[in-house]
Short mmCIF file of C-alpha atoms in Angstrom, two decimals:
data_model
loop_
_atom_site.label_atom_id
_atom_site.label_comp_id
_atom_site.label_asym_id
_atom_site.label_seq_id
_atom_site.Cartn_x
_atom_site.Cartn_y
_atom_site.Cartn_z
CA MET A 1 114.40 35.71 123.45
CA LYS A 2 114.31 34.12 119.81
CA ASP A 3 110.69 35.34 119.70
CA ASN A 4 111.77 38.93 120.11
CA ARG A 5 114.37 38.69 117.72
CA ILE A 6 112.05 37.47 115.00
CA LYS A 7 109.67 40.27 115.93
CA ARG A 8 112.18 42.80 115.39
CA PHE A 9 113.28 41.59 112.11
CA PHE A 10 109.78 41.80 110.83
CA ARG A 11 109.57 45.44 111.83
CA GLU A 12 112.69 46.31 110.58
CA ILE A 13 111.20 44.74 107.13
CA HIS A 14 107.88 46.64 107.71
CA ARG A 15 109.86 50.10 107.98
CA ALA A 16 112.04 49.08 105.47
CA PHE A 17 108.93 48.90 103.00
CA ARG A 18 107.60 52.33 104.34
CA LEU A 19 110.73 53.94 103.60
CA GLN A 20 110.69 52.37 100.27
CA ARG A 21 107.56 53.91 99.22
CA ILE A 22 108.21 57.42 101.14
CA PHE A 23 111.57 57.26 98.88
CA ALA A 24 109.97 56.07 95.80
CA ALA A 25 107.05 58.73 96.00
CA LEU A 26 109.95 61.50 96.49
CA HIS A 27 111.53 59.48 92.98
CA LEU A 28 107.93 59.91 91.38
CA LYS A 29 107.79 63.72 92.59
CA LYS A 30 111.43 63.91 91.09
CA LEU A 31 110.25 62.67 87.41
CA MET A 32 107.50 64.81 87.38
CA GLU A 33 109.95 67.87 87.54
CA TYR A 34 112.47 66.29 84.98
CA LYS A 35 110.51 64.53 82.84
CA VAL A 36 112.80 64.83 79.53
CA ASP A 37 115.81 63.39 82.04
CA PHE A 38 113.38 60.55 82.64
CA VAL A 39 112.38 59.94 79.00
CA ILE A 40 116.67 60.23 78.37
CA GLY A 41 117.60 58.05 81.01
CA ALA A 42 115.04 55.36 80.16
CA LEU A 43 115.80 55.85 76.51
CA GLY A 44 119.63 55.14 77.16
CA PHE A 45 118.96 51.85 78.16
CA LEU A 46 115.82 50.74 75.77
CA VAL A 47 118.52 52.24 72.91
CA GLU A 48 121.15 49.87 74.23
CA GLN A 49 118.77 46.62 74.45
CA VAL A 50 116.96 47.67 70.81
CA ILE A 51 120.67 47.19 69.28
CA ASN A 52 121.33 44.13 70.67
CA ILE A 53 117.79 42.43 69.30
CA ALA A 54 118.78 44.17 66.09
CA PHE A 55 121.86 42.26 66.26
CA LEU A 56 119.87 39.01 66.97
CA THR A 57 117.23 39.70 64.02
CA ILE A 58 119.80 40.25 61.37
CA ILE A 59 121.34 37.11 62.45
CA PHE A 60 118.47 35.49 62.38
CA GLY A 61 118.01 36.34 58.76
CA ARG A 62 120.45 33.75 57.91
CA VAL A 63 120.18 31.00 60.20
CA GLU A 64 116.69 29.07 61.40
CA SER A 65 118.00 28.40 64.75
CA LEU A 66 120.92 28.75 67.33
CA ARG A 67 121.87 25.56 68.85
CA GLY A 68 118.47 24.38 68.48
CA TRP A 69 116.72 27.67 69.75
CA SER A 70 114.31 29.31 67.13
CA TYR A 71 114.38 33.63 66.90
CA TYR A 72 111.66 33.81 69.00
CA GLU A 73 112.68 31.77 72.22
CA VAL A 74 116.03 33.43 72.17
CA LEU A 75 113.71 36.95 72.06
CA PHE A 76 111.69 35.23 74.85
CA ILE A 77 115.14 34.13 76.86
CA TYR A 78 116.70 37.74 76.58
CA GLY A 79 113.06 39.19 77.19
CA PHE A 80 113.12 37.20 80.73
CA SER A 81 116.65 38.03 81.33
CA LEU A 82 115.56 41.68 81.55
CA PHE A 83 112.97 41.44 84.42
CA PRO A 84 115.71 40.61 87.01
CA ASN A 85 118.10 42.55 85.95
CA GLY A 86 115.53 45.39 85.73
CA LEU A 87 114.07 45.17 88.69
CA ASP A 88 117.95 44.91 90.60
CA HIS A 89 118.50 48.36 88.67
CA LEU A 90 115.66 49.73 89.93
CA PHE A 91 115.78 49.03 93.32
CA PHE A 92 119.51 48.10 94.15
CA ASP A 93 121.21 51.09 92.03
CA ASN A 94 122.86 52.60 94.71
CA MET A 95 125.40 49.85 95.51
CA TRP A 96 127.11 51.50 92.59
CA ASN A 97 127.62 54.80 94.25
CA VAL A 98 128.57 52.66 97.45
CA ALA A 99 131.27 51.27 95.05
CA TYR A 100 132.61 54.04 93.40
CA TRP A 101 132.68 56.98 95.59
CA LEU A 102 130.27 56.94 98.38
CA ILE A 103 132.62 55.55 100.71
CA ARG A 104 135.82 56.99 99.15
CA LYS A 105 134.34 60.67 99.75
CA GLY A 106 133.35 59.74 103.02
CA GLU A 107 129.92 60.28 102.34
CA PHE A 108 128.54 56.68 103.78
CA ASP A 109 128.73 58.16 107.13
CA LYS A 110 125.35 59.69 106.73
CA TYR A 111 124.47 55.96 106.74
CA LEU A 112 125.66 55.32 109.72
CA THR A 113 123.74 57.91 111.62
CA ARG A 114 120.68 56.64 110.58
CA PRO A 115 118.39 54.63 112.89
CA ILE A 116 118.04 51.54 110.47
CA ASN A 117 120.12 48.87 109.06
CA THR A 118 122.60 50.44 107.10
CA LEU A 119 122.08 47.90 104.14
CA LEU A 120 118.22 48.62 104.15
CA ILE A 121 118.72 52.08 104.26
CA VAL A 122 121.06 52.40 101.22
CA THR A 123 118.92 50.11 99.23
CA VAL A 124 115.51 51.99 99.81
CA GLU A 125 117.31 55.64 99.07
CA GLU A 126 117.74 55.46 95.39
CA PHE A 127 114.61 54.38 93.33
CA GLN A 128 116.46 54.42 89.42
CA LEU A 129 113.39 55.11 87.31
CA ASP A 130 116.39 54.51 84.23
CA ALA A 131 115.51 50.71 84.74
CA PHE A 132 112.31 51.44 82.92
CA GLY A 133 114.11 51.20 79.82
CA LYS A 134 114.89 47.62 80.35
CA LEU A 135 111.72 46.53 81.92
CA ILE A 136 109.62 48.31 78.79
CA VAL A 137 111.73 45.88 76.46
CA GLY A 138 111.41 42.83 78.28
CA ILE A 139 107.63 43.01 78.21
CA ALA A 140 107.60 44.00 74.51
CA LEU A 141 109.92 41.19 73.80
CA ILE A 142 107.72 38.13 76.09
CA ALA A 143 104.62 40.04 74.35
CA THR A 144 106.28 39.66 70.48
CA SER A 145 107.69 36.01 71.30
CA LEU A 146 104.47 34.47 72.68
CA ARG A 147 102.49 35.55 69.59
CA HIS A 148 104.80 33.04 67.74
CA ILE A 149 105.46 30.53 70.47
CA ASP A 150 103.04 27.75 71.77
CA LEU A 151 104.06 27.64 75.73
CA PRO A 152 103.23 24.30 77.29
CA PHE A 153 101.22 26.48 79.85
CA ILE A 154 100.08 25.14 83.17
CA TRP A 155 98.71 27.86 85.59
CA TYR A 156 101.26 27.33 88.42
CA ASP A 157 103.63 28.61 85.72
CA ILE A 158 103.05 31.95 86.43
CA PRO A 159 104.05 31.80 90.44
CA LEU A 160 107.08 29.84 89.36
CA ALA A 161 107.81 32.45 87.02
CA LEU A 162 107.36 35.41 89.64
CA ILE A 163 109.62 33.62 92.16
CA ALA A 164 112.20 33.11 89.39
CA ILE A 165 112.18 36.43 88.84
CA LEU A 166 112.24 37.62 92.47
CA PHE A 167 114.98 35.49 93.62
CA GLY A 168 116.88 36.34 90.04
CA MET A 169 116.76 40.02 90.99
CA LEU A 170 118.18 39.18 94.49
CA ILE A 171 121.05 37.07 92.77
CA TYR A 172 121.98 40.22 90.97
CA ALA A 173 121.53 42.42 94.35
CA SER A 174 123.79 39.96 96.23
CA ILE A 175 126.16 40.02 93.56
CA LYS A 176 126.29 43.57 93.40
CA THR A 177 126.77 44.07 97.44
CA ILE A 178 129.64 41.58 97.77
CA PHE A 179 131.58 43.43 95.16
CA GLY A 180 130.44 46.75 96.38
CA SER A 181 131.53 45.78 100.00
CA ILE A 182 135.14 45.28 99.24
CA ALA A 183 135.27 49.49 98.99
CA PHE A 184 135.22 49.31 102.72
CA TRP A 185 138.74 47.77 102.71
CA THR A 186 139.84 49.52 99.66
CA LYS A 187 137.90 52.71 99.38
CA ARG A 188 136.47 52.08 95.70
CA SER A 189 135.57 48.77 93.84
CA GLY A 190 133.40 50.06 91.14
CA HIS A 191 135.46 48.53 88.62
CA ILE A 192 135.78 45.30 90.59
CA LEU A 193 132.13 45.44 90.68
CA GLU A 194 131.98 46.15 87.11
CA VAL A 195 133.72 43.71 85.82
CA ALA A 196 131.75 40.94 88.05
CA TYR A 197 128.57 42.63 86.87
CA ASN A 198 129.25 42.42 83.45
CA LEU A 199 129.40 39.10 83.09
CA ASN A 200 125.82 39.00 83.33
CA GLN A 201 125.69 39.79 79.36
CA PHE A 202 126.26 35.74 78.98
CA SER A 203 122.91 35.41 80.65
CA GLN A 204 121.11 37.03 77.98
CA TYR A 205 121.58 34.14 75.24
CA PRO A 206 120.67 30.59 75.53
CA VAL A 207 124.24 29.01 77.49
CA SER A 208 123.84 25.92 75.06
CA ILE A 209 125.87 27.91 72.86
CA TYR A 210 128.70 28.32 75.25
CA SER A 211 131.52 26.24 75.64
CA ARG A 212 131.31 24.18 78.66
CA ALA A 213 133.61 25.94 81.13
CA VAL A 214 131.77 29.04 80.64
CA ARG A 215 128.73 27.39 81.15
CA GLY A 216 129.35 26.36 84.06
CA ALA A 217 131.00 29.64 85.43
CA VAL A 218 127.81 31.44 84.76
CA THR A 219 125.85 28.53 86.08
CA TYR A 220 127.74 27.65 89.23
CA ILE A 221 130.08 30.26 90.02
CA ILE A 222 128.68 33.89 89.00
CA PRO A 223 125.25 32.32 88.45
CA PHE A 224 123.40 35.28 86.16
CA ALA A 225 122.40 32.16 84.24
CA LEU A 226 120.13 31.12 86.54
CA THR A 227 118.22 34.55 87.03
CA SER A 228 117.41 33.79 82.95
CA TYR A 229 118.35 31.08 81.01
CA TYR A 230 116.97 28.09 83.21
CA PRO A 231 113.36 29.74 84.03
CA ALA A 232 113.33 31.17 81.07
CA SER A 233 113.92 27.63 79.25
CA TYR A 234 111.58 25.70 81.87
CA LEU A 235 108.78 28.17 80.65
CA LEU A 236 109.78 27.71 76.88
CA ARG A 237 109.90 23.62 77.20
CA HIS A 238 109.24 22.54 80.86
CA THR A 239 112.55 20.88 80.74
CA GLN A 240 114.15 20.53 84.35
CA PRO A 241 111.34 21.66 86.47
CA VAL A 242 113.36 21.36 89.44
CA PHE A 243 116.74 22.75 88.91
CA SER A 244 115.27 25.55 86.84
CA ILE A 245 112.92 26.91 89.81
CA LEU A 246 114.94 25.55 92.92
CA ALA A 247 118.47 26.48 91.74
CA PRO A 248 117.56 30.28 91.73
CA VAL A 249 115.82 30.26 94.85
CA VAL A 250 119.32 28.30 96.53
CA ALA A 251 121.75 30.36 94.68
CA ALA A 252 119.92 33.53 95.73
CA ILE A 253 119.81 32.37 99.44
CA ILE A 254 123.63 31.50 99.67
CA LEU A 255 124.27 34.66 97.80
CA MET A 256 122.54 36.91 99.90
CA SER A 257 124.17 35.15 103.07
CA ILE A 258 127.40 35.66 101.70
CA ALA A 259 126.69 39.55 101.17
CA LEU A 260 125.05 40.12 104.33
CA PHE A 261 128.13 38.68 106.01
CA VAL A 262 130.68 40.60 103.71
CA TRP A 263 128.85 43.99 104.38
CA HIS A 264 128.60 43.26 108.15
CA LYS A 265 132.50 42.33 108.10
CA GLY A 266 133.19 45.51 105.93
CA LEU A 267 131.48 47.58 108.38
CA ASP A 268 133.27 46.71 111.13
CA ALA A 269 136.35 47.64 109.02
CA TYR A 270 135.20 50.74 107.81
CA GLU A 271 136.75 53.97 108.42
CA SER A 272 135.70 56.73 107.32
CA ALA A 273 137.39 58.64 104.90
CA GLY A 274 136.38 62.07 105.17
CA SER A 275 137.93 64.79 106.63
CA MET B 1 156.25 82.85 62.20
CA HIS B 2 158.78 80.16 60.82
CA PRO B 3 156.47 77.19 60.59
CA LEU B 4 158.91 74.65 62.61
CA LYS B 5 159.10 77.63 65.43
CA ALA B 6 155.69 77.77 65.24
CA THR B 7 155.17 73.87 65.61
CA LYS B 8 157.65 73.94 68.64
CA LYS B 9 155.67 76.40 70.25
CA TYR B 10 152.57 74.81 69.82
CA LEU B 11 153.76 71.69 71.08
CA ASN B 12 155.48 73.24 74.21
CA THR B 13 152.20 75.06 74.79
CA TYR B 14 150.09 71.44 74.33
CA LEU B 15 152.35 68.42 75.71
CA PRO B 16 151.65 69.55 79.25
CA PHE B 17 148.51 68.56 78.99
CA THR B 18 149.32 65.66 77.59
CA ARG B 19 151.51 65.14 80.50
CA ALA B 20 148.62 65.68 82.64
CA GLY B 21 146.23 63.29 80.75
CA ILE B 22 148.67 60.43 81.38
CA GLN B 23 149.00 61.06 85.14
CA ALA B 24 145.31 61.17 85.20
CA ALA B 25 144.89 58.18 83.32
CA MET B 26 147.59 56.57 85.53
CA VAL B 27 145.46 57.13 88.28
CA TYR B 28 142.50 55.60 86.68
CA ARG B 29 144.03 52.48 84.93
CA SER B 30 141.98 50.50 87.30
CA ASN B 31 139.01 51.89 85.60
CA PHE B 32 139.80 51.71 82.17
CA LEU B 33 141.11 48.33 82.60
CA ALA B 34 137.65 46.88 83.91
CA TRP B 35 136.00 48.87 81.32
CA PHE B 36 137.85 46.82 78.87
CA VAL B 37 137.58 43.56 80.82
CA GLY B 38 133.75 44.36 80.30
CA SER B 39 134.17 44.76 76.37
CA ILE B 40 135.95 42.03 76.13
CA VAL B 41 133.14 39.79 77.90
CA TYR B 42 131.07 41.32 75.42
CA CYS B 43 133.68 40.04 72.62
CA LEU B 44 133.27 36.39 74.32
CA VAL B 45 129.73 36.19 73.84
CA MET B 46 129.68 37.75 70.33
CA TYR B 47 132.10 35.19 69.53
CA TYR B 48 129.66 32.10 70.83
CA ILE B 49 127.04 33.33 68.72
CA TRP B 50 128.80 33.75 66.01
CA LEU B 51 130.25 30.36 66.33
CA ALA B 52 126.83 28.98 66.79
CA VAL B 53 125.88 31.04 63.50
CA TYR B 54 128.41 29.66 61.56
CA HIS B 55 127.66 26.00 62.81
CA ALA B 56 123.87 26.69 61.85
CA SER B 57 124.34 28.02 58.56
CA GLY B 58 126.76 25.34 57.58
CA GLU B 59 128.80 27.71 55.23
CA GLY B 60 132.42 28.46 55.74
CA VAL B 61 132.34 31.88 54.39
CA MET B 62 129.55 34.32 54.95
CA ASN B 63 129.87 37.77 53.17
CA GLY B 64 133.90 37.34 52.91
CA PHE B 65 134.11 36.57 56.65
CA THR B 66 134.95 33.29 57.85
CA MET B 67 134.68 32.44 61.53
CA ASN B 68 138.09 33.25 62.25
CA ASP B 69 137.96 36.50 60.48
CA MET B 70 134.96 37.11 62.53
CA THR B 71 136.97 36.65 65.45
CA VAL B 72 139.56 39.31 64.65
CA PHE B 73 136.68 41.26 63.29
CA LEU B 74 135.26 41.30 67.39
CA PHE B 75 138.41 42.03 68.84
CA ILE B 76 140.14 44.50 66.87
CA THR B 77 136.75 46.37 66.95
CA ALA B 78 136.46 46.59 70.54
CA LEU B 79 140.08 47.67 70.60
CA THR B 80 139.66 50.39 68.11
CA ASN B 81 136.27 51.36 69.74
CA PHE B 82 138.13 51.92 72.88
CA LEU B 83 141.37 53.54 71.57
CA THR B 84 139.08 56.02 69.07
CA ASP B 85 136.00 56.54 71.39
CA SER B 86 136.15 60.17 72.75
CA ASP B 87 134.80 61.66 76.37
CA GLY B 88 134.94 65.24 74.49
CA SER B 89 131.24 65.32 74.95
CA TYR B 90 131.37 64.57 78.56
CA ASP B 91 134.10 66.38 79.38
CA VAL B 92 132.90 69.70 77.57
CA GLY B 93 129.22 69.23 79.11
CA GLU B 94 130.10 68.83 82.60
CA GLU B 95 132.55 72.24 82.31
CA ILE B 96 129.36 73.92 80.88
CA LYS B 97 127.48 72.75 83.49
CA ASP B 98 129.62 73.64 86.18
CA GLY B 99 130.81 76.55 85.03
CA ASN B 100 134.62 75.72 85.05
CA VAL B 101 134.34 76.22 81.18
CA ALA B 102 134.99 80.08 82.35
CA MET B 103 138.44 79.14 83.73
CA ARG B 104 139.34 77.45 80.48
CA LEU B 105 138.16 80.27 78.28
CA ILE B 106 140.21 83.34 80.09
CA LYS B 107 143.54 81.46 79.12
CA PRO B 108 145.33 82.30 76.02
CA VAL B 109 144.58 78.42 74.95
CA SER B 110 142.79 77.13 72.30
CA PHE B 111 139.52 75.54 73.74
CA HIS B 112 139.63 72.75 71.95
CA SER B 113 143.30 71.39 71.84
CA THR B 114 143.16 71.88 75.34
CA PHE B 115 140.84 69.11 75.50
CA LEU B 116 142.48 67.13 72.62
CA PHE B 117 145.48 67.10 74.18
CA THR B 118 144.52 65.81 77.39
CA GLU B 119 142.49 62.95 75.87
CA VAL B 120 145.80 61.89 73.89
CA GLY B 121 147.55 61.51 77.02
CA TRP B 122 144.54 59.00 78.29
CA LYS B 123 145.16 57.29 74.74
CA LEU B 124 148.90 56.90 75.00
CA LEU B 125 148.50 55.26 78.30
CA VAL B 126 145.55 52.84 76.75
CA PHE B 127 148.23 52.13 73.99
CA GLY B 128 150.46 51.21 75.92
CA MET B 129 148.68 48.88 78.75
CA ILE B 130 145.64 47.37 76.39
CA PHE B 131 146.22 47.92 72.98
CA THR B 132 149.63 46.68 72.41
CA PRO B 133 148.94 43.20 74.16
CA VAL B 134 145.59 42.56 72.62
CA VAL B 135 147.28 43.11 69.27
CA ILE B 136 150.05 40.98 69.90
CA GLY B 137 147.43 38.17 71.16
CA VAL B 138 145.38 38.68 67.87
CA GLU B 139 148.52 38.39 65.73
CA ILE B 140 149.58 35.33 68.12
CA PHE B 141 145.85 34.12 67.20
CA LYS B 142 146.15 34.97 63.43
CA TYR B 143 149.02 32.99 63.09
CA THR B 144 147.76 29.76 64.50
CA ALA B 145 144.55 30.07 62.91
CA TYR B 146 145.82 30.77 59.25
CA GLY B 147 148.76 29.06 59.50
CA GLY B 148 151.62 31.36 58.59
CA LEU B 149 152.56 34.74 59.22
CA SER B 150 150.36 37.37 57.64
CA PHE B 151 151.26 40.66 59.30
CA ASP B 152 152.40 43.44 57.14
CA ILE B 153 153.86 46.34 58.66
CA GLY B 154 152.46 48.81 55.57
CA MET B 155 148.88 47.95 56.42
CA PHE B 156 149.54 48.24 60.45
CA LEU B 157 150.75 51.54 59.89
CA LEU B 158 147.80 52.49 57.54
CA TYR B 159 145.69 51.10 59.89
CA LEU B 160 147.28 53.32 62.83
CA PHE B 161 146.70 56.37 60.58
CA SER B 162 143.35 55.54 59.96
CA MET B 163 142.47 54.82 63.50
CA MET B 164 143.95 58.45 64.20
CA MET B 165 141.31 60.18 61.53
CA SER B 166 138.75 58.04 63.43
CA TYR B 167 139.80 59.21 66.87
CA LEU B 168 139.86 62.87 65.79
CA PHE B 169 136.23 62.56 64.09
CA SER B 170 135.03 61.17 67.10
CA PHE B 171 136.78 63.67 69.05
CA TYR B 172 135.30 66.80 67.04
CA MET B 173 132.00 65.01 66.88
CA ASN B 174 131.76 64.76 70.37
CA VAL B 175 132.60 68.18 71.31
CA CYS B 176 129.69 69.23 68.90
CA PHE B 177 127.61 66.96 71.39
CA GLY B 178 129.04 68.36 74.41
CA PHE B 179 127.36 71.80 73.50
CA MET B 180 123.91 69.94 73.99
CA ALA B 181 124.82 70.62 77.72
CA PHE B 182 123.39 73.83 77.50
CA PHE B 183 119.89 72.06 77.04
CA LEU B 184 120.14 68.82 78.86
CA LYS B 185 120.60 68.18 82.12
CA ASN B 186 120.96 64.34 81.48
CA LEU B 187 124.06 64.37 79.73
CA TRP B 188 124.94 60.99 80.98
CA GLY B 189 121.75 59.56 79.55
CA PHE B 190 121.83 61.51 76.37
CA ASN B 191 125.37 59.98 75.99
CA ILE B 192 124.65 56.31 76.06
CA ILE B 193 121.91 56.68 73.44
CA LYS B 194 124.36 58.53 71.54
CA SER B 195 127.23 55.64 71.98
CA GLY B 196 124.45 53.16 71.78
CA ILE B 197 123.30 54.16 68.05
CA LEU B 198 126.97 55.30 66.91
CA ARG B 199 128.58 51.59 68.22
CA PHE B 200 125.48 50.15 65.45
CA VAL B 201 126.29 52.41 62.54
CA SER B 202 129.58 52.47 62.85
CA GLY B 203 129.69 48.79 62.08
CA ALA B 204 131.07 47.58 65.46
CA VAL B 205 127.70 45.33 66.42
CA VAL B 206 127.42 43.61 62.98
CA PRO B 207 130.03 44.12 60.32
CA ILE B 208 128.17 46.19 57.57
CA ALA B 209 128.86 43.64 55.19
CA PHE B 210 126.00 41.49 56.91
CA MET B 211 123.00 43.99 57.02
CA PRO B 212 120.51 43.46 55.03
CA ASP B 213 120.83 45.70 51.88
CA GLY B 214 118.89 48.67 52.01
CA LEU B 215 120.45 49.46 55.69
CA ARG B 216 123.98 48.52 54.40
CA GLN B 217 123.65 51.03 51.03
CA VAL B 218 122.15 53.77 53.98
CA LEU B 219 125.14 53.26 56.30
CA GLU B 220 128.02 53.10 53.67
CA TRP B 221 126.52 56.35 52.88
CA LEU B 222 126.51 57.93 56.43
CA PRO B 223 129.89 59.15 58.07
CA PHE B 224 129.76 57.02 60.72
CA SER B 225 131.27 53.67 58.80
CA SER B 226 134.28 55.74 59.11
CA LEU B 227 134.30 55.79 62.78
CA CYS B 228 135.12 51.94 63.36
CA TYR B 229 134.42 50.23 60.17
CA THR B 230 137.10 51.54 57.91
CA PRO B 231 140.30 51.28 60.39
CA VAL B 232 138.88 47.50 60.75
CA MET B 233 138.84 46.71 57.61
CA ILE B 234 142.15 47.88 56.79
CA TYR B 235 143.38 46.05 59.65
CA MET B 236 141.91 43.06 58.33
CA GLY B 237 143.27 43.67 54.71
CA LYS B 238 139.83 43.44 53.47
CA TYR B 239 139.96 46.69 51.31
CA SER B 240 142.39 46.96 48.26
CA GLY B 241 145.20 49.76 47.57
CA GLY B 242 142.56 52.13 45.74
CA GLU B 243 139.69 51.63 48.46
CA ILE B 244 141.98 52.05 51.15
CA ALA B 245 142.69 56.02 49.61
CA LEU B 246 139.13 56.35 49.26
CA ARG B 247 138.12 55.49 52.74
CA LEU B 248 141.16 57.46 54.23
CA ALA B 249 139.96 60.72 51.96
CA ILE B 250 136.09 59.93 53.29
CA GLN B 251 137.62 59.96 56.78
CA LEU B 252 139.79 63.26 56.63
CA GLY B 253 136.80 64.65 54.81
CA TRP B 254 134.33 64.14 57.77
CA VAL B 255 137.48 64.88 60.30
CA ILE B 256 137.84 68.69 58.62
CA GLY B 257 134.32 68.86 58.61
CA PHE B 258 133.16 68.72 61.93
CA TYR B 259 136.41 70.49 62.98
CA LEU B 260 134.64 73.36 61.36
CA ILE B 261 131.21 72.58 63.01
CA SER B 262 132.79 72.38 66.04
CA ARG B 263 134.32 75.99 65.75
CA LEU B 264 131.26 77.17 64.41
CA ILE B 265 129.32 75.77 67.42
CA LEU B 266 132.03 77.07 69.94
CA ALA B 267 131.96 80.37 68.24
CA THR B 268 128.09 80.48 68.34
CA ALA B 269 127.84 79.47 72.18
CA LEU B 270 130.53 81.64 73.31
CA ARG B 271 128.53 84.86 72.10
CA HIS B 272 125.52 83.33 74.57
CA VAL B 273 127.52 82.06 77.51
CA SER B 274 126.82 83.46 81.02
CA VAL B 275 128.49 81.78 83.74
CA GLN B 276 127.40 82.13 87.34
CA GLY B 277 129.47 82.12 90.16
CA GLY B 278 133.54 81.88 90.62
#
C-alpha cells in the first residue's frame, strides 16, 4: 500500500517534468514568434536591477564599506539573491494569475478538469521568460564581483550553492503559494501576495545593516534572507556554514508543507466564481 | 461664451468622470494600498542603507542632507511619486489595443480630458487615504527629530501646487507613451522599463545632489527632475524663493510642452487609426 503511494508520487513527478518540458518548448516557440516582446519584458526586469546597482555604485563612491561589507561583496550578495528570485519567477509565475484573477473570473475551473495535481499543472503551465532579465544581471554581478574578491573556495561550495539556490527558489514558491491560496476563500489575494512578496527587497542587501527586529523578521518569519544573504555570506567568508546552508533547506521544507496544506484546504473550500 | 459659463459647462461635462474614477478607486483600494505598502518597504530598505552610509562616512551632513533630511526625503519622494505617477500610458495603450478607443472618440468629449478627469478621481482617493496620514506622520517625525515645529503652510501649498504640475507633466508625457501601443504588443514590459528609468532620472532613487558631477548636470538640464525632485525639494525647504519661482516656471513649461506634443500625436494618430470590430 505504502509502496504504491511512493510509486505514484514519483510517477506524478515524472509526468510533471515531462509536462514542464512540453510547456517550456511551447513558450520558446512563442518567444521566437514575439522576439521583440520577449526582449522588452526581460529588459524591463533588467533595468529595475541595473538601477539598484547604480544606486549602490553611487553610494559606494562615498564610503568604503557598509557595516563591514565592501562594494564587491554587496554586489555578490545582490547577484546571488537574483538566482532563487529569478528561477522562481521563471517557473512559478502563474501563482500571480491565480491570486489576481484566475479564481475571481472563474477560469480556475479548467485546472480541476485536468487529470493531474492542480498545483503541478498551475506551475508548469506558465514559463515566464521575462525572468531572464534578472538571471542575466545575477550572472553579470557574480562574474564582476568574483574578479575583485578572493573567495575562500572549496570544491563542495559549488554543490552547496546549488542546493541553497534550489531551496531558496522553493522558499519563494511556497510563500507565493501560501498567499496565493488565500484567493480560494476571498476570490482575490493578489494585493496580499504583493505585500508579502515585496518584503524580499530586504533580502538583496546584507542583513547586518538592519535593526534587530527587521533582521529577525526576514530570517525567521518571512525568511527571504535565507534565500540570499546567508548562503552568499557563507560563500564569501565561510562563516556559519551549518546555519547558512541548512536553514534554507529546513525553512523550504516547512514552508512547502504549509503551502501544500493551505493549497489543498483552499481547493476544498473553492467554489467556482464562474457563471 | 462667457468664461465663467464655459468653465461651468466644462466641469459639468467632466466631473462625472472624476466621480467614476473615485468609485473605481474605491473598488480597487486594497490594490493601491498594497502597492503603497510595497513602496514603504522600499523606503525602509533605503533608510537602513543610508543609515549605514552615514554611519560609515562619519559625516553628519552629506551634500546638504542630514540623516533626518534623508528620511524625510525617502518618504516624501515615495508619496509624491505615488500621487504624481500616471497610468495614462497604460490606459490609452490598452484602449488602442482592444479597440475601445473608438467608443471614446465618437463621444463629444475631449480624448485627453476624459482620461485626465478619471485619473484625478483615483488621485483624490489616494490623497485622502494615503497622502494625508503619511504627511501627518512625516510632520510628527520632523517635530521630534528637529525639535520644534517646522511646518510652513505657505511652503506646503507651494509643494501641493508643484506636485499638481508634476502630475500634469507626467500625465501628458504618459499619454504620448501610450500611443506606442500602435507599434508594441508588450506594453507592460515597456512600462516597466519606462518607469524604472524615470524613477532614476527624476531623482527618486538617489537625490540628484548625490549624483556624480557630470551626471548631475545632465539630469538638472533634463525635464525629468521636474517630475519628482522639484516638489520634494520645495517640501523640504531646500530651495530659496527665487529658485522656487524658477523651478515652477520650468515645470509649467514642460506641462505645456508635453500637452502640445500629446495633442499633435493624437491628431496624427487619429488620421491613421483603423479600428476593427465593434
